[in-house]
Short mmCIF file of N, CA and C in Angstrom, two decimals:
data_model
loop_
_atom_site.label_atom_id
_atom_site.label_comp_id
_atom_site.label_asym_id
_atom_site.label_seq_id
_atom_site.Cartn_x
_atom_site.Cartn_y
_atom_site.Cartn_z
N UNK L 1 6.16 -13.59 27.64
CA UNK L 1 5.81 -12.46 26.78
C UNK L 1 7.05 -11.97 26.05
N UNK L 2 7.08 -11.44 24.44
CA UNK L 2 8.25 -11.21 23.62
C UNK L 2 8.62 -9.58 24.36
N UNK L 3 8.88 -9.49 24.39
CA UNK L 3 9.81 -7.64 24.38
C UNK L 3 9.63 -7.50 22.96
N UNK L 4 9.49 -5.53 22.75
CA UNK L 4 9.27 -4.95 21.43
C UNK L 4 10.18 -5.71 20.55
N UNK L 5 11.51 -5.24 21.04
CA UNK L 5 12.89 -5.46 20.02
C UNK L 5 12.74 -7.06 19.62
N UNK L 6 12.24 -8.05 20.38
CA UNK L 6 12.35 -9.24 19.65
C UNK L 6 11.15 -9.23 18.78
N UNK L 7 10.08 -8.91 19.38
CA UNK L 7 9.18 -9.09 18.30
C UNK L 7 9.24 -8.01 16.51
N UNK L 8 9.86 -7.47 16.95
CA UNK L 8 10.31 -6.06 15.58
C UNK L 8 11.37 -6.92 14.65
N UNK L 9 12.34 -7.44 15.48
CA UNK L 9 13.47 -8.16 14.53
C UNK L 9 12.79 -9.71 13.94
N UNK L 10 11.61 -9.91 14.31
CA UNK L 10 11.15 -11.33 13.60
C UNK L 10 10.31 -10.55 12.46
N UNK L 11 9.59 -9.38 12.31
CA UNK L 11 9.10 -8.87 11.91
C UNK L 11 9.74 -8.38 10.21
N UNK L 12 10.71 -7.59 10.70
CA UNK L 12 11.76 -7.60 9.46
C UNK L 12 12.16 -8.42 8.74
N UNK L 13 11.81 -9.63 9.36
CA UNK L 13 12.08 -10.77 7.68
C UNK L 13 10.98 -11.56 7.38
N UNK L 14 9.43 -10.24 7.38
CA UNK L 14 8.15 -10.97 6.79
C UNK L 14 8.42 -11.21 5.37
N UNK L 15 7.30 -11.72 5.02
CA UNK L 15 7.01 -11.40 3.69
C UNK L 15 5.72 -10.16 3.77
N UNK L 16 5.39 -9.91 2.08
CA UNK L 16 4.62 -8.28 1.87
C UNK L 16 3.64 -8.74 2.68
N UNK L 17 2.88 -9.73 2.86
CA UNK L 17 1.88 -9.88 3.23
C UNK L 17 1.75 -9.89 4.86
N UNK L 18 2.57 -10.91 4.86
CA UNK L 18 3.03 -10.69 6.94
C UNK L 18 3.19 -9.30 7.57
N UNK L 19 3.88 -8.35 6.39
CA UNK L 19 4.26 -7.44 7.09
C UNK L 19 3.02 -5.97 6.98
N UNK L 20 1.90 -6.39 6.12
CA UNK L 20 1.04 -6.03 5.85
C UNK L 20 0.42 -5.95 7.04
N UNK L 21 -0.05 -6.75 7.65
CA UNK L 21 -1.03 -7.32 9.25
C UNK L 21 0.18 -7.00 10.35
N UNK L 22 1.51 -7.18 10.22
CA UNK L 22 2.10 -6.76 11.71
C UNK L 22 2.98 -5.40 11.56
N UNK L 23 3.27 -4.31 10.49
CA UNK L 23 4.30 -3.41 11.00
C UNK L 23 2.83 -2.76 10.28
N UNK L 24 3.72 -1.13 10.75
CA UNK L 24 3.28 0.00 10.63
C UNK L 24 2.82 0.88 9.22
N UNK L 25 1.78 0.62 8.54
CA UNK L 25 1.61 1.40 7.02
C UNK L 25 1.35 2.81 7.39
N UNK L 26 1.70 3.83 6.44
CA UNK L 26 1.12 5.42 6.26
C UNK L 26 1.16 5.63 4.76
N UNK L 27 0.00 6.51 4.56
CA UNK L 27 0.09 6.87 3.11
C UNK L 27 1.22 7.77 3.22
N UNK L 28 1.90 7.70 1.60
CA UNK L 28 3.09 8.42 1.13
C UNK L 28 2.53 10.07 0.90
N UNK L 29 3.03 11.41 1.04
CA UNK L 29 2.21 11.82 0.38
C UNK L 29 2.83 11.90 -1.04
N UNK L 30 1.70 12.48 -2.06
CA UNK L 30 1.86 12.39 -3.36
C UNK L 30 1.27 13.74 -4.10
N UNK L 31 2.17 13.93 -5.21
CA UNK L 31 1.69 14.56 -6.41
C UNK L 31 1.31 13.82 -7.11
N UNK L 32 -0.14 14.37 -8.37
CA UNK L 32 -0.28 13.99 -9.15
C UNK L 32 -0.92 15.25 -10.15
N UNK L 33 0.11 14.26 -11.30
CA UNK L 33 -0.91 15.38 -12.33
C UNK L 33 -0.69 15.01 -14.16
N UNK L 34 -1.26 15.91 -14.81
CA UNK L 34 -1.71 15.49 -15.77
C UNK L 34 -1.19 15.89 -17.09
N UNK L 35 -0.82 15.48 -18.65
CA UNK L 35 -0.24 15.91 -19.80
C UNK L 35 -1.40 15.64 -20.33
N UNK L 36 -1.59 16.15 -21.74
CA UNK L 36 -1.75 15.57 -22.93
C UNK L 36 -2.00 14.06 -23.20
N UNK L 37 -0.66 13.49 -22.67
CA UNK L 37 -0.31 12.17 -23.18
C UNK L 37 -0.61 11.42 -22.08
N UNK L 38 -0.61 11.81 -20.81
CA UNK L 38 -0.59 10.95 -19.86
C UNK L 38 -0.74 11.42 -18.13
N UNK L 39 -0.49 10.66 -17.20
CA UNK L 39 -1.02 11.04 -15.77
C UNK L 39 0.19 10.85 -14.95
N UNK L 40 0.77 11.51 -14.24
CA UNK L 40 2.13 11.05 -13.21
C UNK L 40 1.67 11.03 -11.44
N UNK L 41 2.18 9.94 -11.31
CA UNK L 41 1.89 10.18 -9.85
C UNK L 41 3.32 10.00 -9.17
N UNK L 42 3.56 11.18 -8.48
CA UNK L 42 4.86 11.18 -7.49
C UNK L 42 4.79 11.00 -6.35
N UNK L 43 5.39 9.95 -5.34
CA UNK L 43 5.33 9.53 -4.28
C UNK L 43 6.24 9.44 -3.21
N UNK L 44 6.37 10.51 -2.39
CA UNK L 44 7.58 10.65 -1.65
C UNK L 44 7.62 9.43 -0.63
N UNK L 45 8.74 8.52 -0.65
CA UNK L 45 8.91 7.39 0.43
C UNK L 45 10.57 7.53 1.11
N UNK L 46 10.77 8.27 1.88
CA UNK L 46 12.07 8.83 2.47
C UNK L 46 12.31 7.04 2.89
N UNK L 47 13.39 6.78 2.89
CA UNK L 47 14.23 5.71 3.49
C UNK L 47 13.86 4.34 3.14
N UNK L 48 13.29 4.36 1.94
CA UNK L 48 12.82 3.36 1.25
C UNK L 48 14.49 3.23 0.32
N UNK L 49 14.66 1.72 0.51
CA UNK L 49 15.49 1.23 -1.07
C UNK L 49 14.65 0.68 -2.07
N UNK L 50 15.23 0.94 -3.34
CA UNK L 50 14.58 0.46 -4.79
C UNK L 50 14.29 -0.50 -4.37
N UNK L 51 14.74 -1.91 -3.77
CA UNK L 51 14.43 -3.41 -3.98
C UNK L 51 13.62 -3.53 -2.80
N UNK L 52 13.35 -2.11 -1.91
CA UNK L 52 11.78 -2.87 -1.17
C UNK L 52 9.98 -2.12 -2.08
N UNK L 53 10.26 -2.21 -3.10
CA UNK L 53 9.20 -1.32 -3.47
C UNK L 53 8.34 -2.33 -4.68
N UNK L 54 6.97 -2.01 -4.19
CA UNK L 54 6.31 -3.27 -4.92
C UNK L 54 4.97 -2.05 -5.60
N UNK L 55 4.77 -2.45 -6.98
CA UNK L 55 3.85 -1.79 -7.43
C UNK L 55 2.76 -2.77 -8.30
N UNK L 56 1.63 -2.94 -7.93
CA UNK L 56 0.63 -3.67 -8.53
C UNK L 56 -0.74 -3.14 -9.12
N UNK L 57 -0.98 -3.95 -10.01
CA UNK L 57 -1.90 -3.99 -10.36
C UNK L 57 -3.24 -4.62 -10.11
N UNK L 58 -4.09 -4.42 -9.59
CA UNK L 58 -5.06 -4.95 -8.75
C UNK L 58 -6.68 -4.58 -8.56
N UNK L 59 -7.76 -5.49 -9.82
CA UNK L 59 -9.17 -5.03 -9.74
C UNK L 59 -9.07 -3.66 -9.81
N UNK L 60 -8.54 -2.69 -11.35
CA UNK L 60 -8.43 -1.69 -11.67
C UNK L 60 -8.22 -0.81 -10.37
N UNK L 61 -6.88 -1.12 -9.95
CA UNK L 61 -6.53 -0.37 -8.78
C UNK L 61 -4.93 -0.17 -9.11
N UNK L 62 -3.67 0.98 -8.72
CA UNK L 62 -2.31 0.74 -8.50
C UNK L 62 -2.55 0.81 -7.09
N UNK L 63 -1.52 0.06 -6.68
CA UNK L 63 -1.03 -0.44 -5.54
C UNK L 63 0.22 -0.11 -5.43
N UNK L 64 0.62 1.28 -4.36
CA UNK L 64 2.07 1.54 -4.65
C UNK L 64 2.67 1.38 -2.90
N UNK L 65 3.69 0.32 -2.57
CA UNK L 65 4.19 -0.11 -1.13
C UNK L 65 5.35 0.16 -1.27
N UNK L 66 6.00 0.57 -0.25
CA UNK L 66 7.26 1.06 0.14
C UNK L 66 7.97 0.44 1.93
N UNK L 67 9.05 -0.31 1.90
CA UNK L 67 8.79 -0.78 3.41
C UNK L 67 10.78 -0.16 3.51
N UNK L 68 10.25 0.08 4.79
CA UNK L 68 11.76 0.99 5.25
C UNK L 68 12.37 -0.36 6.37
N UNK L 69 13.23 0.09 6.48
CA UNK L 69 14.16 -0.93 7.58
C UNK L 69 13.37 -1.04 9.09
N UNK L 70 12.37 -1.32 8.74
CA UNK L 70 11.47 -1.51 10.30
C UNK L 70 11.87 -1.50 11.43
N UNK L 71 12.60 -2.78 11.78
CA UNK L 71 13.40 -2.98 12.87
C UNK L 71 14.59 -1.69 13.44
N UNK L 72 15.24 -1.39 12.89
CA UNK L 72 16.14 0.27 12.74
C UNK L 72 15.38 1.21 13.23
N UNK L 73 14.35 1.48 12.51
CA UNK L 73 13.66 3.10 12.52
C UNK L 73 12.63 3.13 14.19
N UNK L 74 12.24 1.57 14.24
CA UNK L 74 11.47 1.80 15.18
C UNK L 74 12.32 1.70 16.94
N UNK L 75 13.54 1.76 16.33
CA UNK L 75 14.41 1.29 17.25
C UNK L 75 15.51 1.78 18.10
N UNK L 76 15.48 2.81 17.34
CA UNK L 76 16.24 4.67 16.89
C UNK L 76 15.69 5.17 18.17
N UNK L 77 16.85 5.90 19.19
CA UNK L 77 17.18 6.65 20.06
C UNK L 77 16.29 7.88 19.62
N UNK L 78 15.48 8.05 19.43
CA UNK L 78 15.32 9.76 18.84
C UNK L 78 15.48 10.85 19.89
N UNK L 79 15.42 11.91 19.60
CA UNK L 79 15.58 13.02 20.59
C UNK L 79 15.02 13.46 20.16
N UNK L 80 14.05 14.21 18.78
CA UNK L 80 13.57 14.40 18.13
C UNK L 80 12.13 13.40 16.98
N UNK L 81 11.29 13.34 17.29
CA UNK L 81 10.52 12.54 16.43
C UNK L 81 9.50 13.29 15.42
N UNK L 82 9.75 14.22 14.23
CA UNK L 82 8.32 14.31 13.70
C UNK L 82 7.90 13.66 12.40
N UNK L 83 8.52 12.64 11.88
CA UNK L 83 8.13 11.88 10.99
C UNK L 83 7.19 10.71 11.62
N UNK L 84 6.06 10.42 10.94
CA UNK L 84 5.38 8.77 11.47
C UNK L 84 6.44 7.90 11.21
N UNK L 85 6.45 6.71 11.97
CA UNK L 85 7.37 6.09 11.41
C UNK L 85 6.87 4.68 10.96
N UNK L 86 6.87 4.39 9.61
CA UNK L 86 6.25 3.50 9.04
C UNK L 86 6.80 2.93 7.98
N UNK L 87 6.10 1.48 7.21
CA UNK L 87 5.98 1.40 5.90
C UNK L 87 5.45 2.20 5.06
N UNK L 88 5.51 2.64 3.66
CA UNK L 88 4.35 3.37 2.93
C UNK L 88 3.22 2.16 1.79
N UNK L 89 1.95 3.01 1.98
CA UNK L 89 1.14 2.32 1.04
C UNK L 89 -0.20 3.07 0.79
N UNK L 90 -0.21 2.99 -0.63
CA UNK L 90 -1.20 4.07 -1.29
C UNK L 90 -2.04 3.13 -2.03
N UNK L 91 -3.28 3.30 -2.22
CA UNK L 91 -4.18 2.78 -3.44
C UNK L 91 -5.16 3.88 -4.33
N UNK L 92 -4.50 3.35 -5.67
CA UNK L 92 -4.96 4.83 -6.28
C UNK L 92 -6.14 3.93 -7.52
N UNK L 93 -7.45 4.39 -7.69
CA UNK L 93 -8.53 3.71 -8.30
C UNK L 93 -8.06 4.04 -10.01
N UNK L 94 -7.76 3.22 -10.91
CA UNK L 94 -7.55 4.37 -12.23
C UNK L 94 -9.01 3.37 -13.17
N UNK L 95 -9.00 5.26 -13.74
CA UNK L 95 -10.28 4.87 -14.78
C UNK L 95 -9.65 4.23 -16.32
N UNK L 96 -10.70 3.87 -16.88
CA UNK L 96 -10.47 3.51 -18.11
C UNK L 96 -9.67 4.14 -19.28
N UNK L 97 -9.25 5.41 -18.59
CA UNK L 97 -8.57 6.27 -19.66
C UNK L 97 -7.04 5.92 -19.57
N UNK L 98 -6.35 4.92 -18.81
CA UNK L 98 -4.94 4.48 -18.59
C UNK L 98 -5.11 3.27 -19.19
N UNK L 99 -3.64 3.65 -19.89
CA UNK L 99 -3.64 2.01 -20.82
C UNK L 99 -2.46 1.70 -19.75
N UNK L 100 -3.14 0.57 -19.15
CA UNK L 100 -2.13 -0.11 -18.46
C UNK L 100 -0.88 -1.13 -18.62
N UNK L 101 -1.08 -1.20 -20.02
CA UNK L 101 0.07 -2.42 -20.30
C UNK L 101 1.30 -1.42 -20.74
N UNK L 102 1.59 0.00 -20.68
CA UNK L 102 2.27 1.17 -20.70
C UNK L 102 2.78 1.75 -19.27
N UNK L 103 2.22 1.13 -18.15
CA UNK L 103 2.79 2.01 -17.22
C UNK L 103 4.12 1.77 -16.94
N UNK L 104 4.83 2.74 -16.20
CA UNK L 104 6.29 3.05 -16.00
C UNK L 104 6.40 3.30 -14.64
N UNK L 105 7.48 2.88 -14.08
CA UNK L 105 8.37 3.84 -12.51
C UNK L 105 9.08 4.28 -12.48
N UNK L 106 9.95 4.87 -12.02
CA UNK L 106 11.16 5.17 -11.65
C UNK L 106 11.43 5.65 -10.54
N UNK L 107 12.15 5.72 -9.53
CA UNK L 107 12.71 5.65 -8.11
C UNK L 107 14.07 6.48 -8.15
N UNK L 108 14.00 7.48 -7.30
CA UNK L 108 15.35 8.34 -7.40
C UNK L 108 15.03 9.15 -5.86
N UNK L 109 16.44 9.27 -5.29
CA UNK L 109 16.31 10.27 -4.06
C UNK L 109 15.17 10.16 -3.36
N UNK L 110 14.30 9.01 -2.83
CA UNK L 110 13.37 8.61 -2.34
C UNK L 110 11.62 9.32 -2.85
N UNK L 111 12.11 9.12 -4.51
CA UNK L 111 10.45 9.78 -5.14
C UNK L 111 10.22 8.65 -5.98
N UNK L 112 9.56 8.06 -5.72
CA UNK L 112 8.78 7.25 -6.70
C UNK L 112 7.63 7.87 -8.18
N UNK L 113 8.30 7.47 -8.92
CA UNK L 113 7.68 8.54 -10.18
C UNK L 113 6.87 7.19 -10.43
N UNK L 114 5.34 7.58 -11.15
CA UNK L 114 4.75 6.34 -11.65
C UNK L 114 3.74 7.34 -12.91
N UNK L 115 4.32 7.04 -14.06
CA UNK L 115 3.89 7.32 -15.36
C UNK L 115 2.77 6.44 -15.96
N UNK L 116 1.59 7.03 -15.75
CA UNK L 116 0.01 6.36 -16.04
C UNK L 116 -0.37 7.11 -17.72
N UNK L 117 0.05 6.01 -18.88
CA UNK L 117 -0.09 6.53 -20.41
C UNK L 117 -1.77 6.72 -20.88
N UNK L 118 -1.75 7.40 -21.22
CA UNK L 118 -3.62 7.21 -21.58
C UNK L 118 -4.13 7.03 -22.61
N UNK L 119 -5.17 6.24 -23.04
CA UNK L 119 -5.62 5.50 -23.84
C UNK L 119 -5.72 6.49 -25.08
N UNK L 120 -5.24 6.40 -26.11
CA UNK L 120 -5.06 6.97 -27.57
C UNK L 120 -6.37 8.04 -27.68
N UNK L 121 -7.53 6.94 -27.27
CA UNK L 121 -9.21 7.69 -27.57
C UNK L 121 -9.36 8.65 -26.80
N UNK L 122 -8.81 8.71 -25.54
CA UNK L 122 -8.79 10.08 -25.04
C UNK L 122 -8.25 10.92 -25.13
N UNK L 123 -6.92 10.81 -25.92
CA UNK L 123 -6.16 12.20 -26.40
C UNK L 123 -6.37 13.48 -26.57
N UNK L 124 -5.67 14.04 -26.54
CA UNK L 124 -6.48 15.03 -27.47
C UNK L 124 -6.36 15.28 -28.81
N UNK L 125 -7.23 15.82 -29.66
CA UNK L 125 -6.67 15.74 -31.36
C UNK L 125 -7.11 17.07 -31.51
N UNK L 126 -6.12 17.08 -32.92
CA UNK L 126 -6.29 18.54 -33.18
C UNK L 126 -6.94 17.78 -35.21
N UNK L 127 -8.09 18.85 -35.30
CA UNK L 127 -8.43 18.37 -36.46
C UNK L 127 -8.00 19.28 -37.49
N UNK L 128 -7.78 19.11 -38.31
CA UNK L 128 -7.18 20.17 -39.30
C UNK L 128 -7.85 20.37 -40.81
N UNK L 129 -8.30 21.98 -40.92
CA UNK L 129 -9.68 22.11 -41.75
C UNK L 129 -8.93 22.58 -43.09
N UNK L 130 -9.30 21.57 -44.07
CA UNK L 130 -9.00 21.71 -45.30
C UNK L 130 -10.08 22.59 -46.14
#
């Protein structure tokens, strides 16, 4: 039989999908909200780096994953525990009003910004009476 620690350190060098079926997911929580022009969704992922973060597109779905140093966190002396301790992963359904070949991210201080542009026809217009 493996012990945790060996089975955790084979774990850490899945791929998205391996690590999908064997470590730990929690939803991120998130803001979202809305302009004129467009939809933002903010996604707090504490101890995430930029280069583990995967965002897809999927059967009019975003797909936003975040994977933290697995092996480390689950591995940590705590004296203290009130964070879950996990990967993050959210699925957010978007309607037809996001033009998707426009979306944007950006990643700073562990917030994942994701800028959802919306389709021209839903704008809003202002008509102007001659």
């Amino acid at each position: 039989m493996t012990d945790t620690k060996e089975l955790v350190k084979v774990n850490n060098n899945q791929s998205w999908e391996e690590a999908i079926e064997n470590e730990s997911w929690i939803a991120p929580m998130v803001n979202i909200y809305e302009s004129d022009d467009e939809y933002t969704i903010s996604a707090f992922m504490p101890e995430v780096d930029r280069d583990k973060i995967k965002i897809k597109l999927e059967d009019n779905s975003l797909v936003l994953m975040g994977r933290i140093n697995y092996d480390e966190a689950v591995n940590r002396k705590y004296i203290l525990n009130e964070f879950t301790v996990g990967n993050f992963y959210r699925k957010f359904n978007l309607s037809d009003t996001v033009d998707t070949e426009k979306i944007a991210a950006k990643f700073e201080n562990g917030l994942l910004t994701v800028t959802l542009p919306k389709q021209e026809r839903v704008k809003p217009k202002t008509i102007e009476i001659n």
